[in-house]
Short mmCIF file of C-alpha atoms and ligand atoms in Angstrom, two decimals:
data_model
loop_
_atom_site.label_atom_id
_atom_site.label_comp_id
_atom_site.label_asym_id
_atom_site.label_seq_id
_atom_site.Cartn_x
_atom_site.Cartn_y
_atom_site.Cartn_z
CA UNK A 1 -80.62 68.16 100.56
CA UNK A 2 -81.25 64.85 102.28
CA UNK A 3 -84.25 62.92 101.09
CA UNK A 4 -85.12 65.44 98.46
CA UNK A 5 -82.07 64.17 96.60
CA UNK A 6 -83.46 60.66 96.36
CA UNK A 7 -86.97 61.84 95.67
CA UNK A 8 -85.87 64.19 92.95
CA UNK A 9 -84.43 61.19 91.14
CA UNK A 10 -87.97 59.85 90.94
CA UNK A 11 -86.91 56.51 92.34
CA UNK A 12 -84.55 55.87 89.45
CA UNK A 13 -81.87 55.03 91.91
CA UNK A 14 -83.90 52.43 93.80
CA UNK A 15 -82.17 49.50 92.18
CA UNK A 16 -79.99 48.93 95.14
CA UNK A 17 -77.80 46.59 96.96
CA UNK A 18 -78.14 42.90 96.30
CA UNK A 19 -77.83 41.15 99.63
CA UNK A 20 -77.55 37.74 97.95
CA UNK A 21 -74.58 38.80 95.89
CA UNK A 22 -71.06 37.63 96.73
CA UNK A 23 -69.90 41.17 95.93
CA UNK A 24 -69.38 42.98 99.27
CA UNK A 25 -72.06 45.54 100.07
CA UNK A 26 -69.64 48.41 100.52
CA UNK A 27 -68.30 47.69 97.04
CA UNK A 28 -71.78 47.70 95.56
CA UNK A 29 -72.43 51.05 97.19
CA UNK A 30 -69.16 52.40 95.80
CA UNK A 31 -70.28 51.40 92.32
CA UNK A 32 -73.68 53.03 92.86
CA UNK A 33 -72.04 56.31 93.91
CA UNK A 34 -69.53 56.10 91.08
CA UNK A 35 -72.38 55.57 88.65
CA UNK A 36 -74.26 58.61 90.00
CA UNK A 37 -71.17 60.73 89.44
CA UNK A 38 -70.64 59.38 85.94
CA UNK A 39 -74.27 60.07 85.02
CA UNK A 40 -73.92 63.50 86.62
CA UNK A 41 -76.77 62.84 89.01
CA UNK A 42 -74.16 64.01 91.50
CA UNK A 43 -72.05 66.84 90.13
CA UNK A 44 -68.65 68.25 91.02
CA UNK A 45 -68.86 70.39 94.14
CA UNK A 46 -72.20 68.92 95.17
CA UNK A 47 -72.61 67.30 98.61
CA UNK A 48 -73.38 63.61 98.58
CA UNK A 49 -76.09 62.21 100.88
CA UNK A 50 -74.97 61.52 104.44
CA UNK A 51 -73.92 58.10 105.71
CA UNK A 52 -77.21 57.87 107.55
CA UNK A 53 -79.15 58.53 104.36
CA UNK A 54 -77.25 55.83 102.51
CA UNK A 55 -77.94 53.40 105.36
CA UNK A 56 -81.64 54.08 105.33
CA UNK A 57 -81.94 54.08 101.57
CA UNK A 58 -80.05 50.83 101.03
CA UNK A 59 -80.62 49.02 104.31
CA UNK A 60 -76.93 48.76 105.07
CA UNK A 61 -74.89 49.39 108.20
CA UNK A 62 -73.13 52.62 108.99
CA UNK A 63 -69.77 50.85 108.72
CA UNK A 64 -70.56 49.70 105.19
CA UNK A 65 -71.57 53.20 104.08
CA UNK A 66 -68.50 54.68 105.74
CA UNK A 67 -66.13 52.24 104.06
CA UNK A 68 -67.57 52.94 100.59
CA UNK A 69 -67.31 56.70 101.07
CA UNK A 70 -63.83 56.49 102.59
CA UNK A 71 -62.52 54.49 99.66
CA UNK A 72 -63.96 56.94 97.16
CA UNK A 73 -62.31 59.77 99.11
CA UNK A 74 -59.01 57.90 98.92
CA UNK A 75 -59.47 57.41 95.19
CA UNK A 76 -59.99 61.14 94.79
CA UNK A 77 -63.57 60.95 93.52
CA UNK A 78 -64.94 62.55 96.68
CA UNK A 79 -63.46 64.93 99.20
CA UNK A 80 -64.40 65.77 102.76
CA UNK A 81 -64.66 69.16 104.35
CA UNK A 82 -64.45 69.26 108.10
CA UNK A 83 -67.87 69.89 109.58
CA UNK A 84 -69.52 70.40 106.19
CA UNK A 85 -69.78 66.99 104.63
CA UNK A 86 -68.54 65.00 101.68
CA UNK A 87 -68.51 66.41 98.18
CA UNK A 88 -67.92 65.28 94.62
CA UNK A 89 -64.44 66.20 93.38
CA UNK A 90 -63.71 67.81 90.02
CA UNK A 91 -63.19 65.23 87.32
CA UNK A 92 -59.57 64.52 86.59
CA UNK A 93 -58.51 65.32 83.09
CA UNK A 94 -57.17 62.30 81.33
CA UNK A 95 -54.33 62.32 78.91
CA UNK A 96 -53.89 59.31 76.70
CA UNK A 97 -50.18 58.72 76.83
CA UNK A 98 -49.63 57.70 73.22
CA UNK A 99 -50.20 60.75 71.06
CA UNK A 100 -47.58 63.44 70.91
CA UNK A 101 -49.78 66.42 71.71
CA UNK A 102 -49.35 69.82 73.25
CA UNK A 103 -51.08 71.04 76.36
CA UNK A 104 -53.22 73.35 74.21
CA UNK A 105 -54.33 70.44 72.03
CA UNK A 106 -54.99 68.21 75.04
CA UNK A 107 -57.28 70.79 76.56
CA UNK A 108 -59.00 71.55 73.26
CA UNK A 109 -59.78 67.85 72.83
CA UNK A 110 -61.61 68.06 76.12
CA UNK A 111 -63.53 71.18 75.23
CA UNK A 112 -61.46 73.30 77.58
CA UNK A 113 -59.48 76.42 76.93
CA UNK A 114 -55.76 76.41 77.57
CA UNK A 115 -53.92 79.52 78.64
CA UNK A 116 -50.59 80.17 80.31
CA UNK A 117 -48.95 82.51 82.71
CA UNK A 118 -45.43 83.01 81.48
CA UNK A 119 -43.23 83.29 84.56
CA UNK A 120 -39.86 83.35 82.80
CA UNK A 121 -38.51 83.26 79.29
CA UNK A 122 -34.72 83.58 79.17
CA UNK A 123 -31.88 82.81 76.84
CA UNK A 124 -29.10 81.15 78.83
CA UNK A 125 -26.26 78.64 78.53
CA UNK A 126 -27.21 74.99 79.00
CA UNK A 127 -26.10 73.53 82.32
CA UNK A 128 -24.84 69.94 82.58
CA UNK A 129 -28.23 68.22 82.91
CA UNK A 130 -29.96 70.16 80.15
CA UNK A 131 -26.93 69.74 77.87
CA UNK A 132 -26.99 65.98 78.40
CA UNK A 133 -30.74 65.73 77.81
CA UNK A 134 -30.52 67.74 74.60
CA UNK A 135 -27.32 66.05 73.44
CA UNK A 136 -25.41 69.32 73.11
CA UNK A 137 -22.29 70.79 74.69
CA UNK A 138 -22.53 72.51 78.02
CA UNK A 139 -22.90 76.25 77.50
CA UNK A 140 -24.89 75.89 74.24
CA UNK A 141 -27.50 78.61 74.08
CA UNK A 142 -30.99 77.53 75.08
CA UNK A 143 -34.33 79.19 75.75
CA UNK A 144 -35.74 78.45 79.20
CA UNK A 145 -39.47 78.95 79.41
CA UNK A 146 -41.37 78.59 82.67
CA UNK A 147 -45.15 78.63 82.47
CA UNK A 148 -48.17 77.94 84.65
CA UNK A 149 -50.58 76.04 82.44
CA UNK A 150 -54.25 76.76 83.04
CA UNK A 151 -57.32 74.87 81.84
CA UNK A 152 -60.43 77.06 81.78
CA UNK A 153 -58.54 79.50 83.98
CA UNK A 154 -57.64 76.93 86.68
CA UNK A 155 -54.01 75.98 87.23
CA UNK A 156 -53.19 72.48 86.11
CA UNK A 157 -49.42 72.31 85.79
CA UNK A 158 -46.16 74.15 86.04
CA UNK A 159 -43.83 73.53 83.12
CA UNK A 160 -40.22 74.41 82.54
CA UNK A 161 -39.16 73.88 78.94
CA UNK A 162 -35.57 74.03 77.75
CA UNK A 163 -35.42 74.55 74.01
CA UNK A 164 -32.48 74.74 71.63
CA UNK A 165 -32.05 78.43 70.91
CA UNK A 166 -31.53 77.89 67.20
CA UNK A 167 -34.88 76.10 67.01
CA UNK A 168 -36.90 78.29 69.36
CA UNK A 169 -35.50 81.77 68.96
CA UNK A 170 -38.58 82.75 66.91
CA UNK A 171 -40.84 82.31 69.94
CA UNK A 172 -38.96 84.87 72.00
CA UNK A 173 -41.13 87.61 70.51
CA UNK A 174 -44.39 85.72 70.79
CA UNK A 175 -46.82 86.27 73.63
CA UNK A 176 -47.25 82.69 74.79
CA UNK A 177 -49.97 83.43 77.31
CA UNK A 178 -52.67 82.67 74.75
CA UNK A 179 -50.64 80.74 72.21
CA UNK A 180 -49.31 77.24 71.82
CA UNK A 181 -45.55 76.79 71.83
CA UNK A 182 -45.86 73.75 69.57
CA UNK A 183 -48.01 75.62 67.05
CA UNK A 184 -45.44 78.41 66.93
CA UNK A 185 -42.61 75.91 66.47
CA UNK A 186 -44.54 74.18 63.67
CA UNK A 187 -44.98 77.53 61.94
CA UNK A 188 -41.22 77.90 62.16
CA UNK A 189 -40.80 74.58 60.35
CA UNK A 190 -40.15 72.23 63.25
CA UNK A 191 -41.67 68.78 62.74
CA UNK A 192 -41.99 66.74 65.89
CA UNK A 193 -41.33 63.08 65.32
CA UNK A 194 -41.55 61.56 68.79
CA UNK A 195 -41.10 62.20 72.49
CA UNK A 196 -39.79 60.17 75.40
CA UNK A 197 -41.67 60.75 78.58
CA UNK A 198 -41.34 59.59 82.18
CA UNK A 199 -43.73 59.86 85.11
CA UNK A 200 -42.94 60.03 88.77
CA UNK A 201 -44.94 60.63 91.93
CA UNK A 202 -43.99 63.70 93.91
CA UNK A 203 -45.16 66.55 96.07
CA UNK A 204 -45.87 70.17 95.25
CA UNK A 205 -43.02 72.27 96.65
CA UNK A 206 -43.33 75.52 98.62
CA UNK A 207 -42.34 77.52 95.57
CA UNK A 208 -44.78 75.75 93.26
CA UNK A 209 -47.74 75.79 95.64
CA UNK A 210 -48.65 79.40 95.08
CA UNK A 211 -48.65 79.05 91.29
CA UNK A 212 -50.67 75.85 91.32
CA UNK A 213 -53.21 77.07 93.86
CA UNK A 214 -52.81 74.07 96.18
CA UNK A 215 -51.01 73.73 99.53
CA UNK A 216 -47.32 72.78 99.54
CA UNK A 217 -47.01 69.03 100.01
CA UNK A 218 -50.06 68.22 97.85
CA UNK A 219 -49.61 65.19 95.60
CA UNK A 220 -48.16 65.85 92.18
CA UNK A 221 -47.35 63.99 89.01
CA UNK A 222 -43.86 64.86 87.82
CA UNK A 223 -43.43 64.46 84.09
CA UNK A 224 -40.26 64.79 82.05
CA UNK A 225 -40.29 64.90 78.27
CA UNK A 226 -37.62 64.99 75.61
CA UNK A 227 -39.05 65.84 72.20
CA UNK A 228 -37.31 64.99 68.92
CA UNK A 229 -37.53 66.74 65.57
CA UNK A 230 -37.81 65.30 62.06
CA UNK A 231 -34.09 64.47 62.10
CA UNK A 232 -34.47 62.61 65.38
CA UNK A 233 -32.58 65.32 67.19
CA UNK A 234 -33.81 66.35 70.65
CA UNK A 235 -34.85 70.01 70.70
CA UNK A 236 -36.94 70.21 73.87
CA UNK A 237 -36.45 69.01 77.43
CA UNK A 238 -39.40 69.72 79.71
CA UNK A 239 -39.94 69.17 83.41
CA UNK A 240 -43.49 69.57 84.62
CA UNK A 241 -45.38 69.33 87.87
CA UNK A 242 -49.01 68.41 87.33
CA UNK A 243 -51.63 68.66 90.06
CA UNK A 244 -52.45 65.05 90.92
CA UNK A 245 -55.97 66.04 91.91
CA UNK A 246 -56.71 67.29 88.40
CA UNK A 247 -54.70 65.13 86.06
CA UNK A 248 -54.53 61.48 85.21
CA UNK A 249 -52.73 59.60 82.46
CA UNK A 250 -54.08 56.53 80.69
CA UNK A 251 -52.35 54.11 78.34
CA UNK A 252 -53.62 51.40 76.06
CA UNK A 253 -51.66 48.17 76.38
CA UNK A 254 -51.45 45.61 73.60
CA UNK A 255 -50.46 41.99 74.15
C1 16G B 301 -47.21 69.58 76.84
C2 16G B 301 -45.87 68.91 76.95
C3 16G B 301 -44.73 69.87 76.91
C4 16G B 301 -44.88 70.85 75.77
C5 16G B 301 -46.21 71.54 75.82
C6 16G B 301 -46.45 72.47 74.68
C7 16G B 301 -46.38 67.09 78.58
C8 16G B 301 -46.01 66.44 79.82
N1 16G B 301 -45.69 68.14 78.18
O1 16G B 301 -47.56 70.19 78.02
O2 16G B 301 -43.55 69.14 76.73
O3 16G B 301 -43.87 71.83 75.83
O4 16G B 301 -47.22 70.56 75.79
O5 16G B 301 -47.69 73.07 74.93
O6 16G B 301 -47.28 66.65 77.94
P1 16G B 301 -48.30 74.26 74.11
O7 16G B 301 -48.06 73.97 72.66
O8 16G B 301 -49.73 74.26 74.49
O9 16G B 301 -47.60 75.52 74.51
#
């Protein structure tokens, strides 16, 4: 590692820190590191050069290098391992929060393979919350489906879907570990017209930790969705816990 990293780049990275610039030096270094990650000169899991190496390469102080690295750690682009160094984190998957897509489709769009571990699939009476969300009477039959959603075999989210039984009963016989719920529902004639979704910050619980492969208390993105059919009737209410280290949502805002 060390200098070989810089040398192997054949000096391409020499364009450095502009000391005349009003932009703070630590910020310039952050942008340089960010750029290296984007161009995949530094890849996920790879150690970044040490603070000392950054100082020598760019003629900056230790404090400046430390601040840049610390901020990138806080932003989740880098992570530290005690006694081993600082590494590039896995890229977060982005979901554009405008299109009504399924998890399977989202992953496919990114060239990844979606799969699921079905933890539960039960027919049961709707409790008060689910009944309210789906606009049905308490006790109406629903299908409750709990799945760990994997992307390329790595856990990304834990989802609990509550579906109207009359709409979803066809999926009870389907092995959903390799199949998309939405594709199965479409085959059964369901047309999805829209969904309402909310996002909340949260923490991975004890019970979820094991399924998601992260320690309890890790940051999570809690998403709730109500999906409507062609008659504008809600047929699905989903609560999901996404790993905040792997997932990020973007939106396009218009004036
Ligand atoms: C997405 C949806 C979820 C839906 C699932 C179907 C969010 C937050 N949730 O994960 O509501 O049930 O897709 O996925 O986007 P599937 O068709 O791949 O089984």
